[in-house]
mmCIF file of N, CA and C in Angstrom:
data_model
loop_
_atom_site.group_PDB
_atom_site.id
_atom_site.type_symbol
_atom_site.label_atom_id
_atom_site.label_comp_id
_atom_site.label_asym_id
_atom_site.label_seq_id
_atom_site.Cartn_x
_atom_site.Cartn_y
_atom_site.Cartn_z
ATOM 1 N N MET A 1 146.085 41.806 -25.100
ATOM 2 C CA MET A 1 146.015 41.094 -26.401
ATOM 3 C C MET A 1 147.415 40.937 -27.161
ATOM 4 N N LYS A 2 147.780 39.919 -27.614
ATOM 5 C CA LYS A 2 149.255 39.606 -28.246
ATOM 6 C C LYS A 2 149.094 40.644 -29.413
ATOM 7 N N LYS A 3 150.513 41.167 -29.683
ATOM 8 C CA LYS A 3 150.784 41.934 -31.033
ATOM 9 C C LYS A 3 151.032 40.947 -32.060
ATOM 10 N N PRO A 4 150.650 41.081 -33.423
ATOM 11 C CA PRO A 4 150.921 40.217 -34.294
ATOM 12 C C PRO A 4 152.663 40.177 -34.804
ATOM 13 N N ASN A 5 153.052 39.168 -35.249
ATOM 14 C CA ASN A 5 154.452 39.144 -35.565
ATOM 15 C C ASN A 5 154.533 39.702 -37.109
ATOM 16 N N PHE A 6 154.899 41.233 -37.042
ATOM 17 C CA PHE A 6 154.890 41.688 -38.235
ATOM 18 C C PHE A 6 155.848 41.434 -39.333
ATOM 19 N N LYS A 7 155.584 40.937 -40.317
ATOM 20 C CA LYS A 7 156.631 40.338 -41.371
ATOM 21 C C LYS A 7 156.782 41.218 -42.538
ATOM 22 N N ARG A 8 157.729 41.249 -43.429
ATOM 23 C CA ARG A 8 157.903 42.218 -44.455
ATOM 24 C C ARG A 8 156.904 41.531 -45.460
ATOM 25 N N GLN A 9 156.394 42.460 -46.416
ATOM 26 C CA GLN A 9 155.577 42.227 -47.599
ATOM 27 C C GLN A 9 156.187 41.185 -48.551
ATOM 28 N N GLU A 10 155.408 39.931 -48.609
ATOM 29 C CA GLU A 10 156.196 39.249 -49.665
ATOM 30 C C GLU A 10 157.392 38.410 -49.090
ATOM 31 N N TRP A 11 157.369 38.265 -47.846
ATOM 32 C CA TRP A 11 158.492 37.506 -47.090
ATOM 33 C C TRP A 11 158.451 35.995 -47.534
ATOM 34 N N PHE A 12 157.438 35.619 -47.783
ATOM 35 C CA PHE A 12 157.239 34.116 -47.946
ATOM 36 C C PHE A 12 157.594 33.901 -49.501
ATOM 37 N N ARG A 13 157.618 34.863 -50.330
ATOM 38 C CA ARG A 13 157.994 34.497 -51.776
ATOM 39 C C ARG A 13 159.469 34.617 -52.082
ATOM 40 N N TYR A 14 160.292 35.398 -51.589
ATOM 41 C CA TYR A 14 161.699 35.563 -51.868
ATOM 42 C C TYR A 14 162.376 35.393 -50.388
ATOM 43 N N LYS A 15 163.256 34.384 -50.484
ATOM 44 C CA LYS A 15 164.169 34.183 -49.282
ATOM 45 C C LYS A 15 164.891 35.145 -48.983
ATOM 46 N N LYS A 16 165.463 35.825 -50.007
ATOM 47 C CA LYS A 16 166.375 36.962 -49.710
ATOM 48 C C LYS A 16 165.906 38.292 -49.096
ATOM 49 N N LEU A 17 164.666 38.318 -49.030
ATOM 50 C CA LEU A 17 163.761 39.332 -48.334
ATOM 51 C C LEU A 17 164.006 39.565 -46.839
ATOM 52 N N GLY A 18 163.867 38.146 -46.324
ATOM 53 C CA GLY A 18 163.902 37.995 -44.847
ATOM 54 C C GLY A 18 162.800 38.462 -44.320
ATOM 55 N N GLU A 19 162.498 38.193 -42.963
ATOM 56 C CA GLU A 19 161.146 38.425 -42.450
ATOM 57 C C GLU A 19 161.068 39.916 -41.612
ATOM 58 N N LYS A 20 162.301 40.288 -41.505
ATOM 59 C CA LYS A 20 162.412 41.757 -40.688
ATOM 60 C C LYS A 20 161.349 42.742 -41.605
ATOM 61 N N TRP A 21 160.857 43.453 -40.576
ATOM 62 C CA TRP A 21 159.657 44.452 -41.226
ATOM 63 C C TRP A 21 160.345 45.642 -41.948
ATOM 64 N N ARG A 22 159.548 45.805 -42.905
ATOM 65 C CA ARG A 22 160.129 47.111 -44.040
ATOM 66 C C ARG A 22 158.686 47.685 -44.271
ATOM 67 N N LYS A 23 158.565 49.066 -44.450
ATOM 68 C CA LYS A 23 157.387 49.504 -44.446
ATOM 69 C C LYS A 23 157.107 49.244 -46.157
ATOM 70 N N ALA A 24 155.764 49.009 -46.590
ATOM 71 C CA ALA A 24 155.430 48.688 -47.995
ATOM 72 C C ALA A 24 155.138 50.084 -48.767
ATOM 73 N N ARG A 25 155.733 50.508 -49.639
ATOM 74 C CA ARG A 25 155.786 51.646 -50.288
ATOM 75 C C ARG A 25 155.182 51.634 -51.847
ATOM 76 N N GLY A 26 155.084 50.637 -52.207
ATOM 77 C CA GLY A 26 154.516 50.478 -53.481
ATOM 78 C C GLY A 26 153.203 51.153 -53.952
ATOM 79 N N LYS A 27 153.080 51.679 -54.912
ATOM 80 C CA LYS A 27 151.992 52.460 -55.688
ATOM 81 C C LYS A 27 150.619 51.531 -55.318
ATOM 82 N N THR A 28 150.534 50.392 -55.697
ATOM 83 C CA THR A 28 149.484 49.346 -55.786
ATOM 84 C C THR A 28 149.710 48.463 -54.769
ATOM 85 N N SER A 29 150.460 48.438 -53.707
ATOM 86 C CA SER A 29 150.513 47.570 -52.744
ATOM 87 C C SER A 29 149.433 47.304 -51.935
ATOM 88 N N LYS A 30 149.025 46.084 -51.893
ATOM 89 C CA LYS A 30 147.896 45.690 -51.161
ATOM 90 C C LYS A 30 147.967 45.800 -49.752
ATOM 91 N N THR A 31 149.183 45.520 -49.124
ATOM 92 C CA THR A 31 149.535 45.787 -47.624
ATOM 93 C C THR A 31 149.398 47.008 -47.302
ATOM 94 N N ARG A 32 150.089 48.086 -48.312
ATOM 95 C CA ARG A 32 149.859 49.324 -47.700
ATOM 96 C C ARG A 32 148.449 49.836 -47.782
ATOM 97 N N ARG A 33 147.716 49.564 -48.444
ATOM 98 C CA ARG A 33 146.324 49.592 -48.780
ATOM 99 C C ARG A 33 145.482 49.087 -47.632
ATOM 100 N N TYR A 34 146.216 48.122 -46.705
ATOM 101 C CA TYR A 34 145.303 47.500 -45.563
ATOM 102 C C TYR A 34 144.159 46.719 -46.261
ATOM 103 N N GLU A 35 144.524 45.887 -47.321
ATOM 104 C CA GLU A 35 143.340 45.104 -47.834
ATOM 105 C C GLU A 35 143.000 43.813 -47.107
ATOM 106 N N LYS A 36 142.028 43.194 -47.106
ATOM 107 C CA LYS A 36 141.476 42.122 -46.364
ATOM 108 C C LYS A 36 142.441 40.952 -46.945
ATOM 109 N N GLY A 37 142.928 40.158 -45.765
ATOM 110 C CA GLY A 37 143.590 39.016 -46.162
ATOM 111 C C GLY A 37 145.247 39.382 -46.410
ATOM 112 N N LYS A 38 145.641 40.491 -46.266
ATOM 113 C CA LYS A 38 146.966 40.923 -46.202
ATOM 114 C C LYS A 38 147.550 41.022 -44.970
ATOM 115 N N PRO A 39 148.924 40.951 -44.684
ATOM 116 C CA PRO A 39 149.447 40.845 -43.416
ATOM 117 C C PRO A 39 149.318 42.446 -42.711
ATOM 118 N N ALA A 40 149.091 42.523 -41.341
ATOM 119 C CA ALA A 40 149.035 43.745 -40.714
ATOM 120 C C ALA A 40 149.969 44.469 -40.822
ATOM 121 N N MET A 41 150.105 45.949 -40.694
ATOM 122 C CA MET A 41 151.010 46.681 -40.716
ATOM 123 C C MET A 41 151.163 47.463 -39.372
ATOM 124 N N PRO A 42 152.353 47.636 -38.890
ATOM 125 C CA PRO A 42 152.490 48.276 -37.543
ATOM 126 C C PRO A 42 151.862 49.729 -37.691
ATOM 127 N N SER A 43 151.084 49.997 -36.490
ATOM 128 C CA SER A 43 150.544 51.425 -36.350
ATOM 129 C C SER A 43 150.311 51.700 -34.895
ATOM 130 N N VAL A 44 149.735 52.891 -34.609
ATOM 131 C CA VAL A 44 149.850 53.382 -33.357
ATOM 132 C C VAL A 44 148.880 52.446 -32.373
ATOM 133 N N GLY A 45 148.002 51.869 -32.893
ATOM 134 C CA GLY A 45 147.039 50.989 -32.249
ATOM 135 C C GLY A 45 147.815 49.753 -31.470
ATOM 136 N N TYR A 46 148.805 49.412 -31.932
ATOM 137 C CA TYR A 46 149.326 47.966 -31.523
ATOM 138 C C TYR A 46 150.311 48.539 -30.232
ATOM 139 N N GLY A 47 150.580 49.845 -29.908
ATOM 140 C CA GLY A 47 151.552 50.163 -28.887
ATOM 141 C C GLY A 47 151.069 49.597 -27.527
ATOM 142 N N SER A 48 152.175 49.356 -26.810
ATOM 143 C CA SER A 48 152.042 48.694 -25.256
ATOM 144 C C SER A 48 151.840 49.825 -24.348
ATOM 145 N N PRO A 49 151.264 49.442 -23.181
ATOM 146 C CA PRO A 49 151.063 50.555 -22.188
ATOM 147 C C PRO A 49 152.300 51.310 -21.682
ATOM 148 N N LYS A 50 152.317 52.591 -21.333
ATOM 149 C CA LYS A 50 153.492 53.148 -21.200
ATOM 150 C C LYS A 50 154.056 52.740 -19.798
ATOM 151 N N ALA A 51 153.244 52.150 -19.071
ATOM 152 C CA ALA A 51 154.023 51.500 -17.763
ATOM 153 C C ALA A 51 154.647 50.172 -17.855
ATOM 154 N N THR A 52 154.427 49.632 -18.888
ATOM 155 C CA THR A 52 155.288 48.158 -19.033
ATOM 156 C C THR A 52 156.123 48.271 -20.295
ATOM 157 N N ARG A 53 156.240 49.432 -20.907
ATOM 158 C CA ARG A 53 156.947 49.476 -22.261
ATOM 159 C C ARG A 53 158.551 49.493 -21.908
ATOM 160 N N GLY A 54 159.177 48.657 -22.706
ATOM 161 C CA GLY A 54 160.696 48.452 -22.374
ATOM 162 C C GLY A 54 161.198 47.609 -21.330
ATOM 163 N N LEU A 55 160.007 47.115 -20.577
ATOM 164 C CA LEU A 55 160.522 46.315 -19.516
ATOM 165 C C LEU A 55 160.772 44.788 -20.004
ATOM 166 N N HIS A 56 161.398 43.942 -19.179
ATOM 167 C CA HIS A 56 161.649 42.735 -19.246
ATOM 168 C C HIS A 56 160.477 41.901 -19.194
ATOM 169 N N PRO A 57 160.339 40.806 -20.059
ATOM 170 C CA PRO A 57 158.830 40.030 -19.643
ATOM 171 C C PRO A 57 158.705 39.812 -18.276
ATOM 172 N N SER A 58 159.547 39.687 -17.502
ATOM 173 C CA SER A 58 159.343 39.218 -15.810
ATOM 174 C C SER A 58 158.885 40.585 -15.142
ATOM 175 N N GLY A 59 158.941 41.755 -15.750
ATOM 176 C CA GLY A 59 158.204 42.739 -15.077
ATOM 177 C C GLY A 59 159.494 43.952 -14.613
ATOM 178 N N PHE A 60 160.828 43.416 -14.787
ATOM 179 C CA PHE A 60 161.777 44.119 -14.034
ATOM 180 C C PHE A 60 162.462 44.925 -15.270
ATOM 181 N N LYS A 61 163.083 46.223 -14.973
ATOM 182 C CA LYS A 61 163.922 46.877 -15.837
ATOM 183 C C LYS A 61 165.217 46.212 -16.097
ATOM 184 N N ASP A 62 165.761 45.898 -17.364
ATOM 185 C CA ASP A 62 166.874 45.218 -17.512
ATOM 186 C C ASP A 62 168.038 45.956 -17.475
ATOM 187 N N ILE A 63 169.040 45.756 -16.598
ATOM 188 C CA ILE A 63 170.133 46.712 -16.296
ATOM 189 C C ILE A 63 171.396 45.714 -16.343
ATOM 190 N N LEU A 64 172.330 46.391 -17.271
ATOM 191 C CA LEU A 64 173.748 45.459 -17.983
ATOM 192 C C LEU A 64 174.554 45.836 -16.979
ATOM 193 N N VAL A 65 175.327 45.211 -16.121
ATOM 194 C CA VAL A 65 176.318 45.164 -15.048
ATOM 195 C C VAL A 65 177.411 44.423 -15.614
ATOM 196 N N CYS A 66 178.444 45.161 -15.190
ATOM 197 C CA CYS A 66 179.828 44.570 -15.663
ATOM 198 C C CYS A 66 180.756 44.050 -14.415
ATOM 199 N N ASN A 67 180.446 44.546 -13.141
ATOM 200 C CA ASN A 67 181.165 44.338 -12.061
ATOM 201 C C ASN A 67 180.037 44.500 -10.624
ATOM 202 N N ILE A 68 180.758 43.780 -9.480
ATOM 203 C CA ILE A 68 180.020 43.968 -8.395
ATOM 204 C C ILE A 68 179.478 45.090 -8.120
ATOM 205 N N LYS A 69 180.420 46.196 -8.083
ATOM 206 C CA LYS A 69 180.013 47.450 -7.832
ATOM 207 C C LYS A 69 178.621 47.980 -8.315
ATOM 208 N N GLU A 70 178.586 47.761 -9.652
ATOM 209 C CA GLU A 70 177.556 48.078 -10.249
ATOM 210 C C GLU A 70 176.171 47.293 -9.998
ATOM 211 N N LEU A 71 176.437 46.078 -9.620
ATOM 212 C CA LEU A 71 175.412 45.214 -9.119
ATOM 213 C C LEU A 71 174.819 45.583 -7.674
ATOM 214 N N GLU A 72 175.789 46.103 -7.056
ATOM 215 C CA GLU A 72 175.173 46.432 -5.678
ATOM 216 C C GLU A 72 174.365 47.742 -5.822
ATOM 217 N N ASN A 73 174.420 48.749 -6.894
ATOM 218 C CA ASN A 73 173.693 49.972 -7.146
ATOM 219 C C ASN A 73 172.410 49.728 -7.560
ATOM 220 N N LEU A 74 171.850 48.419 -7.932
ATOM 221 C CA LEU A 74 170.545 48.019 -8.408
ATOM 222 C C LEU A 74 169.536 48.228 -7.495
ATOM 223 N N ASP A 75 168.171 48.328 -7.736
ATOM 224 C CA ASP A 75 167.208 48.268 -6.855
ATOM 225 C C ASP A 75 166.485 46.963 -6.876
ATOM 226 N N PRO A 76 166.597 46.117 -6.023
ATOM 227 C CA PRO A 76 165.970 44.825 -6.253
ATOM 228 C C PRO A 76 164.373 44.794 -6.468
ATOM 229 N N ALA A 77 163.771 45.857 -6.120
ATOM 230 C CA ALA A 77 162.333 45.913 -6.320
ATOM 231 C C ALA A 77 161.879 46.182 -7.692
ATOM 232 N N THR A 78 162.774 46.882 -8.590
ATOM 233 C CA THR A 78 162.257 47.359 -9.818
ATOM 234 C C THR A 78 163.352 46.967 -10.865
ATOM 235 N N GLN A 79 164.526 46.361 -10.459
ATOM 236 C CA GLN A 79 165.581 46.391 -11.606
ATOM 237 C C GLN A 79 166.275 44.806 -11.597
ATOM 238 N N ALA A 80 166.469 44.475 -12.506
ATOM 239 C CA ALA A 80 167.166 43.004 -12.593
ATOM 240 C C ALA A 80 168.295 43.249 -13.466
ATOM 241 N N GLY A 81 169.378 42.556 -13.035
ATOM 242 C CA GLY A 81 170.829 42.539 -13.517
ATOM 243 C C GLY A 81 170.910 41.563 -14.687
ATOM 244 N N ARG A 82 171.712 41.860 -15.681
ATOM 245 C CA ARG A 82 171.991 41.187 -16.884
ATOM 246 C C ARG A 82 173.830 41.114 -16.841
ATOM 247 N N ILE A 83 174.384 40.162 -16.454
ATOM 248 C CA ILE A 83 175.827 40.256 -16.417
ATOM 249 C C ILE A 83 176.316 40.351 -17.974
ATOM 250 N N SER A 84 177.225 41.235 -18.047
ATOM 251 C CA SER A 84 177.988 41.267 -19.323
ATOM 252 C C SER A 84 178.729 40.004 -20.086
ATOM 253 N N ALA A 85 178.803 39.766 -21.267
ATOM 254 C CA ALA A 85 179.435 38.859 -21.710
ATOM 255 C C ALA A 85 180.917 38.901 -21.614
ATOM 256 N N THR A 86 181.216 39.978 -21.143
ATOM 257 C CA THR A 86 182.747 40.047 -21.281
ATOM 258 C C THR A 86 183.360 39.909 -19.866
ATOM 259 N N VAL A 87 182.355 39.557 -18.890
ATOM 260 C CA VAL A 87 182.767 38.901 -17.521
ATOM 261 C C VAL A 87 183.204 37.538 -17.671
ATOM 262 N N GLY A 88 184.128 37.181 -17.010
ATOM 263 C CA GLY A 88 184.679 35.856 -17.051
ATOM 264 C C GLY A 88 183.976 34.968 -15.987
ATOM 265 N N LYS A 89 184.120 33.563 -16.046
ATOM 266 C CA LYS A 89 183.381 32.580 -15.449
ATOM 267 C C LYS A 89 183.451 32.823 -13.756
ATOM 268 N N ARG A 90 184.835 32.921 -13.242
ATOM 269 C CA ARG A 90 185.063 33.186 -11.898
ATOM 270 C C ARG A 90 184.386 34.408 -11.344
ATOM 271 N N LYS A 91 184.459 35.583 -11.989
ATOM 272 C CA LYS A 91 183.952 36.928 -11.516
ATOM 273 C C LYS A 91 182.202 36.777 -11.526
ATOM 274 N N LYS A 92 181.779 35.940 -12.533
ATOM 275 C CA LYS A 92 180.295 35.631 -12.942
ATOM 276 C C LYS A 92 179.925 34.973 -11.573
ATOM 277 N N ALA A 93 180.475 33.977 -11.096
ATOM 278 C CA ALA A 93 180.293 33.057 -10.120
ATOM 279 C C ALA A 93 180.013 33.883 -8.757
ATOM 280 N N MET A 94 180.890 34.975 -8.624
ATOM 281 C CA MET A 94 181.137 35.988 -7.442
ATOM 282 C C MET A 94 180.055 36.733 -7.454
ATOM 283 N N MET A 95 179.560 37.264 -8.694
ATOM 284 C CA MET A 95 178.403 38.135 -8.803
ATOM 285 C C MET A 95 177.305 37.593 -8.413
ATOM 286 N N LEU A 96 177.099 36.220 -8.968
ATOM 287 C CA LEU A 96 175.846 35.777 -8.996
ATOM 288 C C LEU A 96 175.639 35.369 -7.181
ATOM 289 N N ASP A 97 176.609 35.134 -6.560
ATOM 290 C CA ASP A 97 176.649 34.842 -4.922
ATOM 291 C C ASP A 97 176.017 36.131 -4.447
ATOM 292 N N ARG A 98 176.836 37.234 -4.727
ATOM 293 C CA ARG A 98 176.543 38.642 -4.139
ATOM 294 C C ARG A 98 175.048 38.956 -4.318
ATOM 295 N N ALA A 99 174.375 38.605 -5.778
ATOM 296 C CA ALA A 99 173.221 39.079 -5.892
ATOM 297 C C ALA A 99 172.237 38.174 -5.308
ATOM 298 N N LYS A 100 172.502 37.101 -4.911
ATOM 299 C CA LYS A 100 171.738 36.083 -4.126
ATOM 300 C C LYS A 100 171.694 36.842 -2.586
ATOM 301 N N GLU A 101 172.649 37.317 -2.028
ATOM 302 C CA GLU A 101 172.552 37.912 -0.808
ATOM 303 C C GLU A 101 171.978 39.127 -0.710
ATOM 304 N N LEU A 102 171.939 39.879 -1.794
ATOM 305 C CA LEU A 102 171.524 41.199 -2.088
ATOM 306 C C LEU A 102 169.774 41.217 -2.516
ATOM 307 N N GLY A 103 169.290 39.919 -3.023
ATOM 308 C CA GLY A 103 168.188 39.786 -3.258
ATOM 309 C C GLY A 103 167.891 40.112 -4.633
ATOM 310 N N ILE A 104 168.865 40.421 -5.500
ATOM 311 C CA ILE A 104 168.482 40.825 -6.790
ATOM 312 C C ILE A 104 168.349 39.782 -7.904
ATOM 313 N N LYS A 105 167.491 39.931 -8.882
ATOM 314 C CA LYS A 105 167.407 38.896 -9.832
ATOM 315 C C LYS A 105 168.254 39.266 -11.164
ATOM 316 N N ILE A 106 169.033 38.005 -11.376
ATOM 317 C CA ILE A 106 169.711 37.898 -12.505
ATOM 318 C C ILE A 106 169.024 36.952 -13.738
ATOM 319 N N LEU A 107 169.024 37.970 -14.809
ATOM 320 C CA LEU A 107 168.349 37.300 -16.001
ATOM 321 C C LEU A 107 169.359 36.443 -16.783
ATOM 322 N N ASN A 108 170.499 36.488 -16.617
ATOM 323 C CA ASN A 108 171.231 35.398 -17.486
ATOM 324 C C ASN A 108 172.312 34.521 -16.700
ATOM 325 N N LYS A 109 171.419 33.715 -15.786
ATOM 326 C CA LYS A 109 172.327 33.054 -14.904
ATOM 327 C C LYS A 109 173.287 31.946 -15.398
ATOM 328 N N GLY A 110 172.745 30.980 -16.506
ATOM 329 C CA GLY A 110 173.355 30.479 -17.232
ATOM 330 C C GLY A 110 174.134 29.073 -16.415
ATOM 331 N N ILE A 111 173.590 29.011 -15.151
ATOM 332 C CA ILE A 111 174.171 27.905 -14.455
ATOM 333 C C ILE A 111 172.992 26.908 -14.005
#
């Protein structure tokens, strides 16, 4: 079951509030009191299974890599690489070629 997109209380009313979640703390807050028709509040029941918690949607563990040496240390069965933004175009192309040889999934190919 998909989790609701938790939004801040009265996010629709004032643009300055934004949509990012903040706990409702008001004395008479309808959201805090879980009244019908009001947005859902995050709670324990919405948690994801421990086995999949923190994983990339592809099912791999997301590992940030900055060079070829770090890329070669990845486990292709459980880990996927995300090439750092500080890596240049030429080295990124070299890393993509090496990842293909090793059978490692790269999450931000961009090509």
